[in-house]
């Protein structure tokens, strides 16, 4: 028995040593020898220049198209009063995400003085824009026709059907029982829309639009869309219009300004001239750069030809910013 | 800590032999060693403590703590803690593995067995169980387990031989002897067990060459010194056994006391990074202050209105306090300028580079099956910045193998191989070596290719016989027969070994010696010569002679030595032969061989007897003894008859010459620091082409006093400047150019100079006031050789250059004596595969052959540096672009520390979205160093493909060769840009680059490419500012283009697009795309991995974005993922894509323009330097610059290079002869020397080097 044992161990030992001897030689793989097939992409100056010209053409073209389309937008802006929404601060934003689900982060608008939780809580909800705007068209100088407006489709689908949800209950008022309305609201959340019972609670379109916080202090939010029926199939006909605005949202107190904008849309959305202008400028600058690069390159190229001292097979130095 | 406290108390050590109980009360350390840092229990606390001592980690911990304060928390906790935990864990795992291996090696050492005398019996004990006071038995070739007091040995007089290579790197044997009282104990266990001597000695210390103590035994006291002590780490040689008593064990041994803690090495980039991080932190604080002030003002002026808007009736907030909180909030938000992932990525990249070194087959030495090993993973990029290489000689440049190559006997040269035409040719594999199989005693490894010598032997040429007889007689070699009956030579110097072995193979076999006789087997017959006198070698004589009486009764003096010395002693009749031999010697020396001249003299009996009488008288003299003896030696060594000369090759390692040439072309200065003699060192210098006869001057500094040294240095400098001035006048053309460049490049010296300095002079030269002179001179010389230097001096020289020149240094060596220099240089390289491991263990990189240094530096080093710099540039750029957007946003959000991006994006940006492409670039990128036409060919396919999209002719480009060069320089950029806009989208990949155009080969072929690293060109403070500016510009574009575009707009369907969340998504998407395009531009070597990572990262970004904005994940974690539906809504808007595209173009185009113009208008300094070099040297590729094998050479000869004085004495005294070779009946010699004094003499001489070492040390201490 012991002999057998010894022979076994010896064999394994030998095997191991032979393996050791081999394993010390590193594998000859492309990865380990740093010889992975690779593209050393080396191009001449001409390559860069042609790319630049192409980029310039693209940007210029895009800029002109954008400017033209922005110009085609018809916008009517009605100034109401000054609004500098300093809507956007950290404290404010924190409350957005948690206004429905969680009252923990809603300070200072999470609970009313008597301790009942506020629904919806938070500063943004509290500061909801609650003016009502009715646009009337004076067909003949006497009869104003209320321009039909759609309140649907002004929110993101995900906001309406995923993000905001009403508490499940038979009727909303019982669902919100035990909560109180935000201090600045006239009506509780379940009575926001008297006309459409489905447009109440957290699923109120105006509420949802408001809760999608703007990125900057000055912002536009969609109020209503034109319902293209009757007189308005072709859009708003020329004529006299009047706004009937219920002024609920005070902006004078914080030296704000608000306005109502009637606008058409283009393929690129209701964009401003900015994008088109910047595109045009970028395109122009790229072209300018290309020309100057070409000029510099050509002059230096000539100079180099005359400099015969430099041996031909000079190694190329890679460069790096 | 515990131990050191105890040690500080120990003033003297008292040890009693064989009495563990007695010794226990002193609580001396036992023989167990710990080099490991942690145990399982202490790992976590100690490791964490260590890690948080790092500034970066502490900084991130601080940020984490800040984030826990709700008032200022602007990011969620996971943005910091996830990366931090990742980093800490990675480092901890690495530390743990390292420590595990230390534990393992500790265990291995601790579990070695040694024989300990316990209860009058020898018992096997593990090393760790050996206690102070134990008596242990050592056998031949065993490692010494602890510091022992030698008690007795197998050799007469209680002698034993040790090899101290592990301690001081010297490979020659040293003698230790026991006290005569204890040596009598012999191997008698019972007497040894009863030995109860008490040793009182010094406390543990690190002085290797000093020991003082007293042994009290049997009522008498014996003083002990270093000669009685064997230290741990030595190996017992030529001594079959010895007994010793343990004095110091384990951590108290001198070996362990000497193994100072390895200095933690950092690369210069690391140091630069530390500065930059501080600057960035300052920048961060500035930004924070600006924003905090903004916040205070805002609170003061607008805050009220804002609260009104919110119907927030809480009265006025303190605007100052609010500003203060905002400051900290912004510090948190903006912390990503120095992301923790930067440090992790750097480590990963370095690790990758280390693996490439380990995996490199071109650095694998099949001879010893040793691959190269990167033992440190943190220094790789420093390999690309080396300016000075300090190299050991023996075992590093040379193989430490001496081979008998050629000889000249009686005017006839042997050893050359001639072809049929009678022309000398190189020895190739075709040549058949001389067959020595007739001679059963021949050394199988010996090879000789010239058959004529063997023929001469067979023909019975008497001069050849005499020549070989001399080689067999005149030496200090000891012979031994191993168990297989084979003759083994114990040699003191490998030169002699080579000569004696040559004689052996040609039939003159040195068999054995006694103090009075030498037995040689001459062509099969045993001949015993009587050894009448032994005229030993010393540095002044540079020769050695023996006087023997042959069986016929003739007395002969055989002498070998340096030709310069010996030729003066020749008999006038030798003139013709002398000229011939001198020619041969020049030829040998020209080939870098080590030569010796060989001569003999017939003496008549009477003359010799008179002379011998005088010698005896001289020996008896008390004063002027040495001078008298020297005079007598001179007297008899004259009128010599020249026999010929030998040429021994100190075999250089393969490829040393090419490596040195190549490294010099890379502007790396190579200094040779060797313990060898001046002659040897110079010889090797010539052999490796470091010294050439074309050199303008070789300065040799060999002064013995400080004044002399200073004077010599001054003269050398004067000489150098004088010559230079006169020579540079001729170069008016270059003057202007030079002036320009010289402000940057210091070497104004035209012409090559070399400096040779010996250890003795170096000791003086390293004194503070002469130091600068030395350094100045040395740095202007092309080659510096320091000989006879101690390990400590090696380190001092390295430190000198390191500190005073501020240069990056590399030290390479193989032995324990190189450890100090390896440790003190920025990079230490050990030659592995040798017997001693000390150098390798202390090193940062190890490989088996010196020639791999070329690849390590020029390829791996250069690439690592290149990659690391690129990586850092990009990383800083990326994070500035990423983070500074918050600063601009601050002005639009009331400075409220609101983040622009989604929290998840901030968390994932650095570790997921952008980490892999930059890692891939940092690991795989290769500089584009095509070689003219070959690289152009590789462009072809791509050009053609591009042409399908654009319309220009690539042929023109390629053909206009030198002119298109600049265009090529712009390539990586332009190509990538084109690739991005055209290539990658509209064409299929072409064939891979041809194997001829391998980047590593061009790195080797054009060593000049190494220079940017030395000049620190690729990443420095200037570069950092450029990157920062680049990042700031990008952040501006990233923020203000979307801002302008989103200002007062609506989406395609009239819905929101200007809301915060859409803005965040647009910015984030733009950012990811911009930095991806940028990395695509920066990557110059696109492997599959780069493709996968870059495209993959963008794809990952979008998939994660859509996942996090999906309904499902919102349903699960509504609070964590509030961006539901955002990606879907925003990224389907054309307008947003137009914004993203515009942002990308606006961010990238100016960069490309600037780079393009930069390359055209102001090529880098390295370009200019290179051009100047090219113009001056008319540089050709290295291949055509093969070093010349033959030089018209001045003759050099050095004798017995590794030889030591004193062995002659040892031999004639017979003290080192085995008892089994009993001395024959009395000879003349018995009275030659006073037998009691030889040991002292010998020890004095052998410790010469050591004592100079100790002097240095004490001076330093």
PDB file of C-alpha atoms in Angstrom, chain B residues 29 96 142 250 452 455 459 587 618 679 686 762 779 895 920-921 941 974 1026 1046 1135 1174:
ATOM      1  CA  UNK B  29      13.003  37.015  20.524  1.00  0.00           C
ATOM      2  CA  UNK B  96      -4.748  40.861   1.759  1.00  0.00           C
ATOM      3  CA  UNK B 142      22.946  24.834   4.369  1.00  0.00           C
ATOM      4  CA  UNK B 250      14.704  35.806  14.375  1.00  0.00           C
ATOM      5  CA  UNK B 452      45.359  23.474 -34.193  1.00  0.00           C
ATOM      6  CA  UNK B 455      47.201  19.166 -32.859  1.00  0.00           C
ATOM      7  CA  UNK B 459      52.694  16.851 -31.920  1.00  0.00           C
ATOM      8  CA  UNK B 587      43.995  42.026 -30.908  1.00  0.00           C
ATOM      9  CA  UNK B 618      63.079  39.081   5.562  1.00  0.00           C
ATOM     10  CA  UNK B 679      40.713  47.118 -14.607  1.00  0.00           C
ATOM     11  CA  UNK B 686      35.122  48.634 -23.469  1.00  0.00           C
ATOM     12  CA  UNK B 762      33.981  58.206  -4.436  1.00  0.00           C
ATOM     13  CA  UNK B 779      26.566  64.232 -16.024  1.00  0.00           C
ATOM     14  CA  UNK B 895     -27.551  79.006  -6.375  1.00  0.00           C
ATOM     15  CA  UNK B 920      -9.394  50.551 -22.843  1.00  0.00           C
ATOM     16  CA  UNK B 921      -7.445  53.475 -24.167  1.00  0.00           C
ATOM     17  CA  UNK B 941      -7.309  50.840 -47.290  1.00  0.00           C
ATOM     18  CA  UNK B 974      -8.295  63.440 -38.294  1.00  0.00           C
ATOM     19  CA  UNK B1026      -5.113  72.782 -21.363  1.00  0.00           C
ATOM     20  CA  UNK B1046     -34.910  75.345 -24.446  1.00  0.00           C
ATOM     21  CA  UNK B1135     -35.488  69.217 -31.612  1.00  0.00           C
ATOM     22  CA  UNK B1174      19.102  63.767 -36.852  1.00  0.00           C
TER      23      UNK B1174
END
